[in-house]
Structures are given as C-alpha cells and as structure tokens.
Short mmCIF file of C-alpha atoms in Angstrom, two decimals:
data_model
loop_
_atom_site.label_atom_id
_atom_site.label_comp_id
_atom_site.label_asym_id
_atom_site.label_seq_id
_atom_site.Cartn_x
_atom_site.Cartn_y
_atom_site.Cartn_z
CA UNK A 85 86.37 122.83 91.50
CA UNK A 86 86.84 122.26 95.21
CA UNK A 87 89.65 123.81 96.89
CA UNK A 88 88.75 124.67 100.14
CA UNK A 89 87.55 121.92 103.09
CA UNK A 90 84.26 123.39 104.97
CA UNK A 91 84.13 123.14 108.73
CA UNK A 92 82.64 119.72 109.21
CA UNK A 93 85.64 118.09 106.81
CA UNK A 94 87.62 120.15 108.87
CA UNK A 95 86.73 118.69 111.69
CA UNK A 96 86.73 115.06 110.31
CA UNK A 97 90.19 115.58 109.50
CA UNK A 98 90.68 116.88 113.41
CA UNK A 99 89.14 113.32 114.35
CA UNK A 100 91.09 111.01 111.98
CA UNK A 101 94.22 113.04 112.59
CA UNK A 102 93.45 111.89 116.49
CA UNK A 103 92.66 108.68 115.96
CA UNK A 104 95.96 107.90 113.58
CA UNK A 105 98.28 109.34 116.10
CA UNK A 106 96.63 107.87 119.41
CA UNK A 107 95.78 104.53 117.71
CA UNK A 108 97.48 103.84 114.50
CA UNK A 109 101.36 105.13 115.13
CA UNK A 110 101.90 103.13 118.52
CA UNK A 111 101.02 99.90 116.18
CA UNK A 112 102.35 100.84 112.82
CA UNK A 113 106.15 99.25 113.17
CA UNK A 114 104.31 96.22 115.51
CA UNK A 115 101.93 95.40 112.42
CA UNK A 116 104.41 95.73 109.58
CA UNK A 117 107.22 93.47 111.36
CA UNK A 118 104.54 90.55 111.72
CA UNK A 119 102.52 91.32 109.02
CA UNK A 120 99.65 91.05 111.20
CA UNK A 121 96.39 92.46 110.11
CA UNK A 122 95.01 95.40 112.42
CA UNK A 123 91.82 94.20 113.16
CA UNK A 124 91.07 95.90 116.40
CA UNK A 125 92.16 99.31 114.36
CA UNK A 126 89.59 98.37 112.13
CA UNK A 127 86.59 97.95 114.65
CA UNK A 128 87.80 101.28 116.24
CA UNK A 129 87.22 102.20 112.37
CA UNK A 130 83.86 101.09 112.38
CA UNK A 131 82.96 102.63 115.52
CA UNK A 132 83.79 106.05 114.22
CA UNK A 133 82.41 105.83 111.19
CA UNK A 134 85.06 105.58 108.63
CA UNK A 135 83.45 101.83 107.53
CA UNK A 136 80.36 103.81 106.52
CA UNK A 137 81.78 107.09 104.67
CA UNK A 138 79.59 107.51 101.45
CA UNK A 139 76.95 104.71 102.53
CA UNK A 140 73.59 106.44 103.50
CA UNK A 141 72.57 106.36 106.98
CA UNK A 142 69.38 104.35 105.83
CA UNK A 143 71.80 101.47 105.48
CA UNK A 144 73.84 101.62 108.20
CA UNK A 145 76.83 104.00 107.24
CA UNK A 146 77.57 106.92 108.33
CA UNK A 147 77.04 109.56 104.97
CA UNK A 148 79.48 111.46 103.46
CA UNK A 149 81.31 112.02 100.45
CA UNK A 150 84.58 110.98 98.78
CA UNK A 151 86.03 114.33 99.59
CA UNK A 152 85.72 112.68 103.37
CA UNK A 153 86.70 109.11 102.31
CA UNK A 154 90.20 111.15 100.74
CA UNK A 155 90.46 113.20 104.55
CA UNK A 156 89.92 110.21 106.32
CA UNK A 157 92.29 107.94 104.12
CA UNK A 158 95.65 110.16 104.31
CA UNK A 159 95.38 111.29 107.66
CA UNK A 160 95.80 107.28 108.63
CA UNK A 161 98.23 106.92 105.89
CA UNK A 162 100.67 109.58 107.53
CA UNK A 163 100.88 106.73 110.17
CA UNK A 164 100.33 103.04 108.85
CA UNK A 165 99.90 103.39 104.89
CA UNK A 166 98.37 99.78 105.69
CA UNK A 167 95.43 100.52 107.67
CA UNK A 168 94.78 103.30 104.96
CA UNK A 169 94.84 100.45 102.50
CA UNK A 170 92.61 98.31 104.34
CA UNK A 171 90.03 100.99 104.90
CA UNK A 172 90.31 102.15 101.00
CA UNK A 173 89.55 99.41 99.09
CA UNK A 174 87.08 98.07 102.23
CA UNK A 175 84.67 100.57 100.79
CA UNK A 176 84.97 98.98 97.18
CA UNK A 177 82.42 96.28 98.11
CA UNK A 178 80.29 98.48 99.78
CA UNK A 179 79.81 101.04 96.74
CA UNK A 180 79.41 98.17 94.63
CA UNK A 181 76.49 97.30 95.98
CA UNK A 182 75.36 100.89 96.85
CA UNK A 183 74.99 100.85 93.17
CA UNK A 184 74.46 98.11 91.80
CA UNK A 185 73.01 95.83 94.31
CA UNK A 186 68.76 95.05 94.58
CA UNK A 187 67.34 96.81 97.14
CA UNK A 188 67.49 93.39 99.38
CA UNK A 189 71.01 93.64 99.06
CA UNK A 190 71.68 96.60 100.36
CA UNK A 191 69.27 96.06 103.28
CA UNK A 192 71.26 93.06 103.88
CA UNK A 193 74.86 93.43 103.01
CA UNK A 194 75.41 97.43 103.53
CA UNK A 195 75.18 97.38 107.50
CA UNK A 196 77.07 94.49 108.22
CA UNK A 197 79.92 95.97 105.82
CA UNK A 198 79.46 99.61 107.31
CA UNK A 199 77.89 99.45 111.12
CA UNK A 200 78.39 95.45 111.89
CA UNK A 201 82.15 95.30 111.93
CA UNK A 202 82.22 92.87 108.59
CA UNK A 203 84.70 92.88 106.32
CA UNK A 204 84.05 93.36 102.21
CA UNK A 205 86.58 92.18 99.66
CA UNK A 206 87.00 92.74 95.87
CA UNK A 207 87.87 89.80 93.97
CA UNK A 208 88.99 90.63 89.96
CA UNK A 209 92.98 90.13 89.44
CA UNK A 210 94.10 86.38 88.60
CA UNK A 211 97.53 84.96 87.68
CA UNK A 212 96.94 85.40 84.16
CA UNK A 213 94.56 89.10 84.22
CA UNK A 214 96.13 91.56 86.54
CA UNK A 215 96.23 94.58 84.01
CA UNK A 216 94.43 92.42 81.35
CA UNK A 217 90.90 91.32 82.97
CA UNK A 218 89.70 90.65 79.58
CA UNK A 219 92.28 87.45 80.59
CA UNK A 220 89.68 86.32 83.11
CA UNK A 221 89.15 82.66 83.33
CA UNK A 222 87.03 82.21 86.66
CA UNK A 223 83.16 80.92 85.39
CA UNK A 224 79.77 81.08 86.80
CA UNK A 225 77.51 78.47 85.39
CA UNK A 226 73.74 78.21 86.35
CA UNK A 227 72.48 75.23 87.83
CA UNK A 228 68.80 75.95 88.88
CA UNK A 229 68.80 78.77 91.22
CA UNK A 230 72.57 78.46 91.99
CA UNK A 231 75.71 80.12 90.68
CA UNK A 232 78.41 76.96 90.69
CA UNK A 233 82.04 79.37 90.17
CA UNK A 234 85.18 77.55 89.69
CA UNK A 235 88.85 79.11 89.51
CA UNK A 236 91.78 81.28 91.13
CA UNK A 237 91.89 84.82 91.90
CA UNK A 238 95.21 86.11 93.50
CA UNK A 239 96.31 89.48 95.22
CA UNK A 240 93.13 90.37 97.13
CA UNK A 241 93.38 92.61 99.73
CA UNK A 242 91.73 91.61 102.71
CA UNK A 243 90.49 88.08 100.71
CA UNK A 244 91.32 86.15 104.03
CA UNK A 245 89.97 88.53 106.21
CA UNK A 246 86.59 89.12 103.92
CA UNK A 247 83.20 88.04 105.59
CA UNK A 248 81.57 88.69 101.65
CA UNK A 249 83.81 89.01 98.66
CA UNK A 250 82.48 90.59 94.98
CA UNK A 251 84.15 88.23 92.72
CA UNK A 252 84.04 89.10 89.14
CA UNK A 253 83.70 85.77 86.88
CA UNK A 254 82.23 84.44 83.25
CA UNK A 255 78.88 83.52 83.39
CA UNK A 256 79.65 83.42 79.36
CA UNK A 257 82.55 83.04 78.31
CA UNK A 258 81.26 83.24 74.96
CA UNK A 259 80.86 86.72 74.85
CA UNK A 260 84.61 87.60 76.51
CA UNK A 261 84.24 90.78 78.70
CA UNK A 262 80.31 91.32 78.12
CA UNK A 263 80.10 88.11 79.43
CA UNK A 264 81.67 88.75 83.13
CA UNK A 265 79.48 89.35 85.68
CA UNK A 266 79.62 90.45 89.59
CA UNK A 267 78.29 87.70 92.77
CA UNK A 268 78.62 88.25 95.95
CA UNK A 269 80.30 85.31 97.81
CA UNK A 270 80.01 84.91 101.70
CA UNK A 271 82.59 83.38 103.64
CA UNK A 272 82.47 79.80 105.46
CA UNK A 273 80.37 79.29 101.40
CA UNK A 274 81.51 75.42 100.97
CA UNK A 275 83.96 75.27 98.02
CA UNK A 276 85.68 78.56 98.24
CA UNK A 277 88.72 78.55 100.26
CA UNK A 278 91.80 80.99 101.39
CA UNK A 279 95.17 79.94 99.52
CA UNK A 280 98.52 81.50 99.64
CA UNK A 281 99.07 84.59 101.75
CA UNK A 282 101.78 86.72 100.20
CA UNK A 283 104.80 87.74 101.89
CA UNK A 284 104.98 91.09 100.11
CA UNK A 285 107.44 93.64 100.72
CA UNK A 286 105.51 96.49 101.78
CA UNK A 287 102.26 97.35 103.08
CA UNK A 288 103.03 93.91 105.42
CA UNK A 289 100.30 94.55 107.61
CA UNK A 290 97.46 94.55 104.57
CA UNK A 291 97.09 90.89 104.35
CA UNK A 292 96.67 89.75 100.48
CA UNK A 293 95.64 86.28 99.42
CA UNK A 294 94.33 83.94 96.98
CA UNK A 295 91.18 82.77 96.64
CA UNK A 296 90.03 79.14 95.50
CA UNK A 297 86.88 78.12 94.24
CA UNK A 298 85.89 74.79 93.91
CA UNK A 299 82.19 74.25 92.76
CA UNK A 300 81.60 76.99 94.92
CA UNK A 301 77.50 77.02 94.46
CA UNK A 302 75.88 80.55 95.79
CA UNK A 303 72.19 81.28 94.84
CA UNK A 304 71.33 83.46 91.80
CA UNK A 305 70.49 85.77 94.14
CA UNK A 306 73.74 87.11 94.72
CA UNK A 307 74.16 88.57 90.84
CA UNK A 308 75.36 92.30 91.49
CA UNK A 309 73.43 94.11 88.61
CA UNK A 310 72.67 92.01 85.72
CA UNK A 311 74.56 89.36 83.80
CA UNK A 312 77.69 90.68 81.88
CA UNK A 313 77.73 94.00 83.85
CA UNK A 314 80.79 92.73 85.69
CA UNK A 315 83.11 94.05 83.66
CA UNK A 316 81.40 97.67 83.50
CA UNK A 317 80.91 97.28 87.26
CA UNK A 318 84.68 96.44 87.91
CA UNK A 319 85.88 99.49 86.01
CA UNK A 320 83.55 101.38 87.90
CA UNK A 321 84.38 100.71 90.48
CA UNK A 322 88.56 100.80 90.22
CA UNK A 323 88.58 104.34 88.91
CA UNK A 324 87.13 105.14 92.58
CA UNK A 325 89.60 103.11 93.73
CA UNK A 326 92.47 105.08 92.05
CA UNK A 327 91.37 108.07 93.87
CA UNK A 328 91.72 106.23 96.90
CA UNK A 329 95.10 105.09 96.56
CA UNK A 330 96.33 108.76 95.71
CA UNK A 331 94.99 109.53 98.78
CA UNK A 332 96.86 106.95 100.53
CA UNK A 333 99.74 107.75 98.67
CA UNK A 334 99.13 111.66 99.54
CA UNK A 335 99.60 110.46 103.25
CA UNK A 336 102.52 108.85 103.22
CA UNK A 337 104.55 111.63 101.38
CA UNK A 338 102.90 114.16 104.07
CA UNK A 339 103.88 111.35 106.64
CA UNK A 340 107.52 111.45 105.38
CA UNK A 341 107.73 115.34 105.18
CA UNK A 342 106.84 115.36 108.79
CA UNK A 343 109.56 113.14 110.03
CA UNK A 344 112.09 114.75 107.86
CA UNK A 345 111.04 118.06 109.44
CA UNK A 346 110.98 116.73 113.03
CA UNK A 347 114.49 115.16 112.37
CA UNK A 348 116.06 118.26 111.14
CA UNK A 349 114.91 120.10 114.12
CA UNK A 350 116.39 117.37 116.42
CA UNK A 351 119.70 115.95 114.52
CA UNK A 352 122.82 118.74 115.06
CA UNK A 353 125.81 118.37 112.94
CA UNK A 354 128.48 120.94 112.71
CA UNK A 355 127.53 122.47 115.82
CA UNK A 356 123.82 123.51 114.10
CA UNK A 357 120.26 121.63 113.56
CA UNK A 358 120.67 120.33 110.10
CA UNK A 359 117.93 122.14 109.34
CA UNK A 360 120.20 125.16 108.41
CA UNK A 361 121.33 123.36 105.95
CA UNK A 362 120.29 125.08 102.75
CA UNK A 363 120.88 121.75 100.52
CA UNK A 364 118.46 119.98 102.78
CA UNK A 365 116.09 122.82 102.66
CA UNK A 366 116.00 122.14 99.14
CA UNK A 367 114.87 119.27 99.49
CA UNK A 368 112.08 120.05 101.90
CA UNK A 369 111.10 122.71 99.45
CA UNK A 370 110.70 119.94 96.62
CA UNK A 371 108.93 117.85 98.32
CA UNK A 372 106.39 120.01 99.82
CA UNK A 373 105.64 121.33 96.50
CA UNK A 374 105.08 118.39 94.86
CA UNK A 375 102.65 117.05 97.70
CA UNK A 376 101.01 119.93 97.41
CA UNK A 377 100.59 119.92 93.55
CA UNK A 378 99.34 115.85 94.14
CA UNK A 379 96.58 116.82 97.17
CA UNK A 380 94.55 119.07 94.30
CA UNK A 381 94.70 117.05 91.76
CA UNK A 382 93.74 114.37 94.16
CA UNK A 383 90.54 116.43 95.96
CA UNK A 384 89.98 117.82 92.39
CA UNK A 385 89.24 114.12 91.19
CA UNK A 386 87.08 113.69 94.30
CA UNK A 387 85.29 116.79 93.70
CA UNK A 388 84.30 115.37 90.16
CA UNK A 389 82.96 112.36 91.56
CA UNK A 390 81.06 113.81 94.32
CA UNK A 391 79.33 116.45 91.45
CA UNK A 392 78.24 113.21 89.35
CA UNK A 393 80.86 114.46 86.81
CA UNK A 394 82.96 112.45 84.43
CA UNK A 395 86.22 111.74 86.26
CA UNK A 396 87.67 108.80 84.93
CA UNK A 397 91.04 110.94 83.70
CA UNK A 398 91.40 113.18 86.51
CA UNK A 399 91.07 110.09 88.84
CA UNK A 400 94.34 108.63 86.48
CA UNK A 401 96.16 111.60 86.83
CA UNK A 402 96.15 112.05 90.18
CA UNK A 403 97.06 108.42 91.33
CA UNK A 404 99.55 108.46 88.69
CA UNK A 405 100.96 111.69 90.27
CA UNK A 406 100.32 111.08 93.51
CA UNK A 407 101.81 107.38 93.76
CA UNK A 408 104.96 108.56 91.88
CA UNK A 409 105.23 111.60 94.44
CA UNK A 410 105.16 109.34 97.21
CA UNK A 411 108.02 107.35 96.39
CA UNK A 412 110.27 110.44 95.34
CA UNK A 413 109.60 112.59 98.48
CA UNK A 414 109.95 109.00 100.95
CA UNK A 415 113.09 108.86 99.10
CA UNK A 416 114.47 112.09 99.65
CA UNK A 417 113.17 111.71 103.25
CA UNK A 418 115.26 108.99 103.55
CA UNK A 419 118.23 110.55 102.13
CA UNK A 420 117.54 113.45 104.85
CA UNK A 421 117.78 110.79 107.57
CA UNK A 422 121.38 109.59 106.27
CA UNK A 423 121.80 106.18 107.65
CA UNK A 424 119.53 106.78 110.62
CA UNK A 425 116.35 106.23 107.83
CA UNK A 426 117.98 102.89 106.36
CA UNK A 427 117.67 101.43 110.07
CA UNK A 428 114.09 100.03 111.24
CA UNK A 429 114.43 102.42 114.29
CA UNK A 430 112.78 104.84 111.85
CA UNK A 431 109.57 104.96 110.36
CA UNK A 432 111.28 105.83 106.67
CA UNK A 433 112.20 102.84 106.02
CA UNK A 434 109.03 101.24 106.35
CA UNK A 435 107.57 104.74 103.99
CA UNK A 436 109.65 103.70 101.05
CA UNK A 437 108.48 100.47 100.86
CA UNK A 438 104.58 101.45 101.83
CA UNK A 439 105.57 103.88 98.56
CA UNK A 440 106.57 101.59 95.85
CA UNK A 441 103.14 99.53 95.78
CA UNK A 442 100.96 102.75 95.43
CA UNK A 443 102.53 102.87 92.07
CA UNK A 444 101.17 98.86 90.85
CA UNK A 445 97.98 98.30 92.43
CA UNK A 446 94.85 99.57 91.13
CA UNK A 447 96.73 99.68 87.55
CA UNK A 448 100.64 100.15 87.39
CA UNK A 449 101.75 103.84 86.63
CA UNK A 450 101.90 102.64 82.96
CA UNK A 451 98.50 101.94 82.40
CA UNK A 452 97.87 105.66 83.89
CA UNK A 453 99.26 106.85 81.09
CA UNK A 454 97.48 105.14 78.21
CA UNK A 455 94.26 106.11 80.19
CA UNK A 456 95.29 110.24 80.30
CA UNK A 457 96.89 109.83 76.72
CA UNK A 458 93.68 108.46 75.39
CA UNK A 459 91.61 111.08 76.88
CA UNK A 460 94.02 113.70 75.56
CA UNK A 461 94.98 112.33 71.50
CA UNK A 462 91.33 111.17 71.59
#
C-alpha cells in the first residue's frame, strides 16, 4: 500500500496548490453566487495538464496516475469544491474510451478531451434510474449504419457544457441490463438537445442538466465496446468515480480546517485568540483526525487501482468515509466561526453546502454500504 507521495507528486501537488490559490479562490464566491460555470479555470486546466492526467501522451494527455488525478483534485477542492467536480468526473469520458474505445476513437476523441480544450460528459442517471440503472429507459435502435436514441437523462454534470457525451442506453431492451450499451454523442448532433438546468443548492458553479433526445441518429460507429457492455462499462467506470469524489470531498474538509485555523489565530475574545480555547481545540483535533483517517483510505483506493488490483470496496469505503467526513468537519468549522460562518462573507458557508452533495452523487452513502457489506458477509 501507498503511503508516501514521491517527489514528482510532490511537486504536482506544489503546482495545483498554486494554481487553486492564484486562480481558483479569487473566483470561488463569484462562481457559486451566479452559478456560472468556470470555463476559463478549465482551459487554464487544460493548459497544465490536469485534462490529461491518466491519458497517455500518445493521445494527447499528459500521463499519470490516479494517485495524481486524487493530488490534483483536493488541492482545487480546498478552494472551489466545483471546479474539483468539474475536473473529476471530466476524466470519466476520457477513461471510458481509454478503455473501451477502438483505436480510431481514441485517436480521435482523447486529444480533443485532454489537449484541445473539449469538454466530455457522462450521461447514465434518468428520472426514474438514479441508484437503480437497471430502471433505464433511453433506447438505441439500428437503422442501417446509424444509432437512432430516444429519451431523458437528468443530473449530468457538465451535460450543457459537453462537446461529446457517453450516454448509456438499450440497444435491447429485451435483455434488461445486458442489453445497455455505451455511444458516444457529439454536440450540435440534430435531435439531442440541453433541457432544464438545475438550480441546486451546492456545488452552484458545476452546471447540471438534462439531456433530450429526439431521434437523435449517430453512426454505429460511435458504440463504446460492444453491444450490452454499457452496463459493465458504467460500473466501471463509477467506482473510479467514487474515488474521485472522496478526493473532492478530502479537499473541502482540509479547505475548512484551514479557515477554522486561520480564524482562530485572527478572532480574540476574552482578551485571547480563540485559539486558546481548549473546547475549540477539540474540535480542531477531531477534525484533523478524521481527515487524516479519510486521505489513506482515499490514496489507499487509488493505490489499488493504479496496481491493476481489485478495488471496487476500498473505492466504497473511502467515498463513503470521506463524503461523510466532509460534512461533519465543514460543520464543526462552521460552528468555530459562530455567526461569522453562517454569513456569505465566509467561505464556510458555501463548504457546508459543497459538503452535503459529496454524500448523493456517484451513489448516496447508503448504497456504500450495501457495496462494503456485501464484500464483507459475502
């Protein structure tokens, strides 16, 4: 098991640590009040590399591991937990067709979505299969050498935004979940269109939409592995995921430990920094351990992935831990900042509501816990 960074992740970490205070913190409280998505954060992405972590150079990214993705990931999350989202589940599409893809699809699809500044989506939840994607109702039927897809998904990050979006639909519905395969969808693709934008309560700056498709015809050529891999491809792929959003959530608890600590040092009460105060201590005490307990379990599910080893459970674990972590310790952060965090002056505020959704997407907390009990009863 990892448990030590070498010099060059050190040094990643020195650059994205950088980057998310220069950059990232001047915009974060900009972005979230207009829910605006950052897209010139995201080119300065692109430009140094972060697009391209765990995509060979060969096609256009910039190598890597997921040990880096994780580095890269919470140092922006200390700062704008959306930009961290952004750039997380980005790299879905991208190892989706790192693995899965033709060779012609990587050659054409992996530099535009590393390099070339394009944006990938990942299109599986709908208003009836969140949780349940065995609910899927989205279909694929051939006509010649097309695809013609009809249906709804909802709640795709970055689905307005996306330049190519993996949607995951029936191309036989006859055979339920063995029936679900992956196609790649460009945008501008006549018959698919953006719906509703959600006004969500945190994370404002992530844009999530709905996505309409209408006889939406794309050639057969777009099939991501073979027919009725989707649904192998989509669980894949969202246990990779997990790890990501552990790593986001990682951030933002380190993100609220730092402000708590800088506002203890500043605020004086009784004639003293508050950070005197024992009772508060406590709590800094509490919260550092428990980040600290969440960041291995989080770089130990990385490890696994990186060694080609099974890590499925670990990769539950730790965004089960980690998510729940992050909302506890933004909490108590807030709780150090009295009414001071409540107010939008302060960055908590925004934390504890960054927090909450770490704990539903990519599989609520519950469905954590059927995937670690299962591993453990057998």
């Amino acid at each position: 098991m990892k448990i030590t960074f070498n010099q060059a992740e050190e040094k990643i970490r020195e650059v994205a640590r950088e980057f998310s205070e220069k950059e990232i913190a001047p915009l974060a409280e900009e972005l979230d009040k207009e829910a605006r998505y950052p897209e010139e954060s995201f080119q300065k992405m692109v430009k140094l590399g972060f697009t391209g972590i765990g995509v060979p150079e060969e096609y256009g990214g910039s190598g890597g591991n997921e040990i880096v993705k994780c580095i890269v990931v919470e140092e922006i999350a200390k700062k704008c937990a959306s930009t961290a989202g952004i750039l997380s589940i980005h790299g879905i599409f991208g190892q989706a067709i790192l693995r899965f893809g033709t060779e012609e699809q990587k050659q054409q699809y992996l530099p535009e979505v590393t390099s070339g500044g394009k944006h990938g989506a990942f299109a599986l939840t709908e208003p009836n299969a969140g949780s349940d994607a065995g609910a899927v109702k989205t279909h694929a039927f051939k006509n010649g050498d097309n695809y013609i897809i009809n249906g709804t998904k909802c709640f795709i990050t970055g689905g307005a935004n996306a330049d190519y979006v993996l949607v995951f639909a029936l191309t036989d519905p006859s055979k339920g979940l063995k029936g679900m395969s992956a196609i790649i969808v460009p945008k501008n693709t006549p018959g698919f269109k953006i719906g509703k934008t959600e006004d969500k309560m945190g994370i404002r700056a992530s844009e999530t939409s709905e996505l309409i498709f209408d006889n939406c015809k794309v050639p057969t050529t777009n099939l991501v592995g073979k027919e009725g891999q989707g649904f192998k491809i989509a669980m894949i792929m969202l246990d990779g995921a997990r790890i990501g959003v552990a790593a986001q959530a990682l951030g933002i608890a380190k993100g609220a430990i730092d402000e708590s600590v800088k506002y203890m040092h500043e605020r004086v009460q009784f004639g003293k920094p508050i950070a005197a105060l024992q009772g508060l201590q406590w709590y800094i005490a509490d919260m550092a351990t428990k980040t600290e307990a969440s960041k291995w379990l989080i770089y130990r599910a990385a490890s696994l992935k990186d060694e080609g080893q099974p890590y499925s459970t670990e990769a539950a674990m730790a965004k089960l831990n980690a998510s729940e972590n992050a909302r506890i310790v933004t909490n108590l952060a807030l709780q150090i900042h009295g009414g001071y965090g409540y107010m939008k002056d302060y960055p908590l505020e925004r934390m504890c509501r960054d927090a909450k959704i770490t704990e539903i997407y990519e599989g609520t907390s519950e469905i954590h816990k059927v995937v670690i009990a299962r591993a453990v009863i057998g």
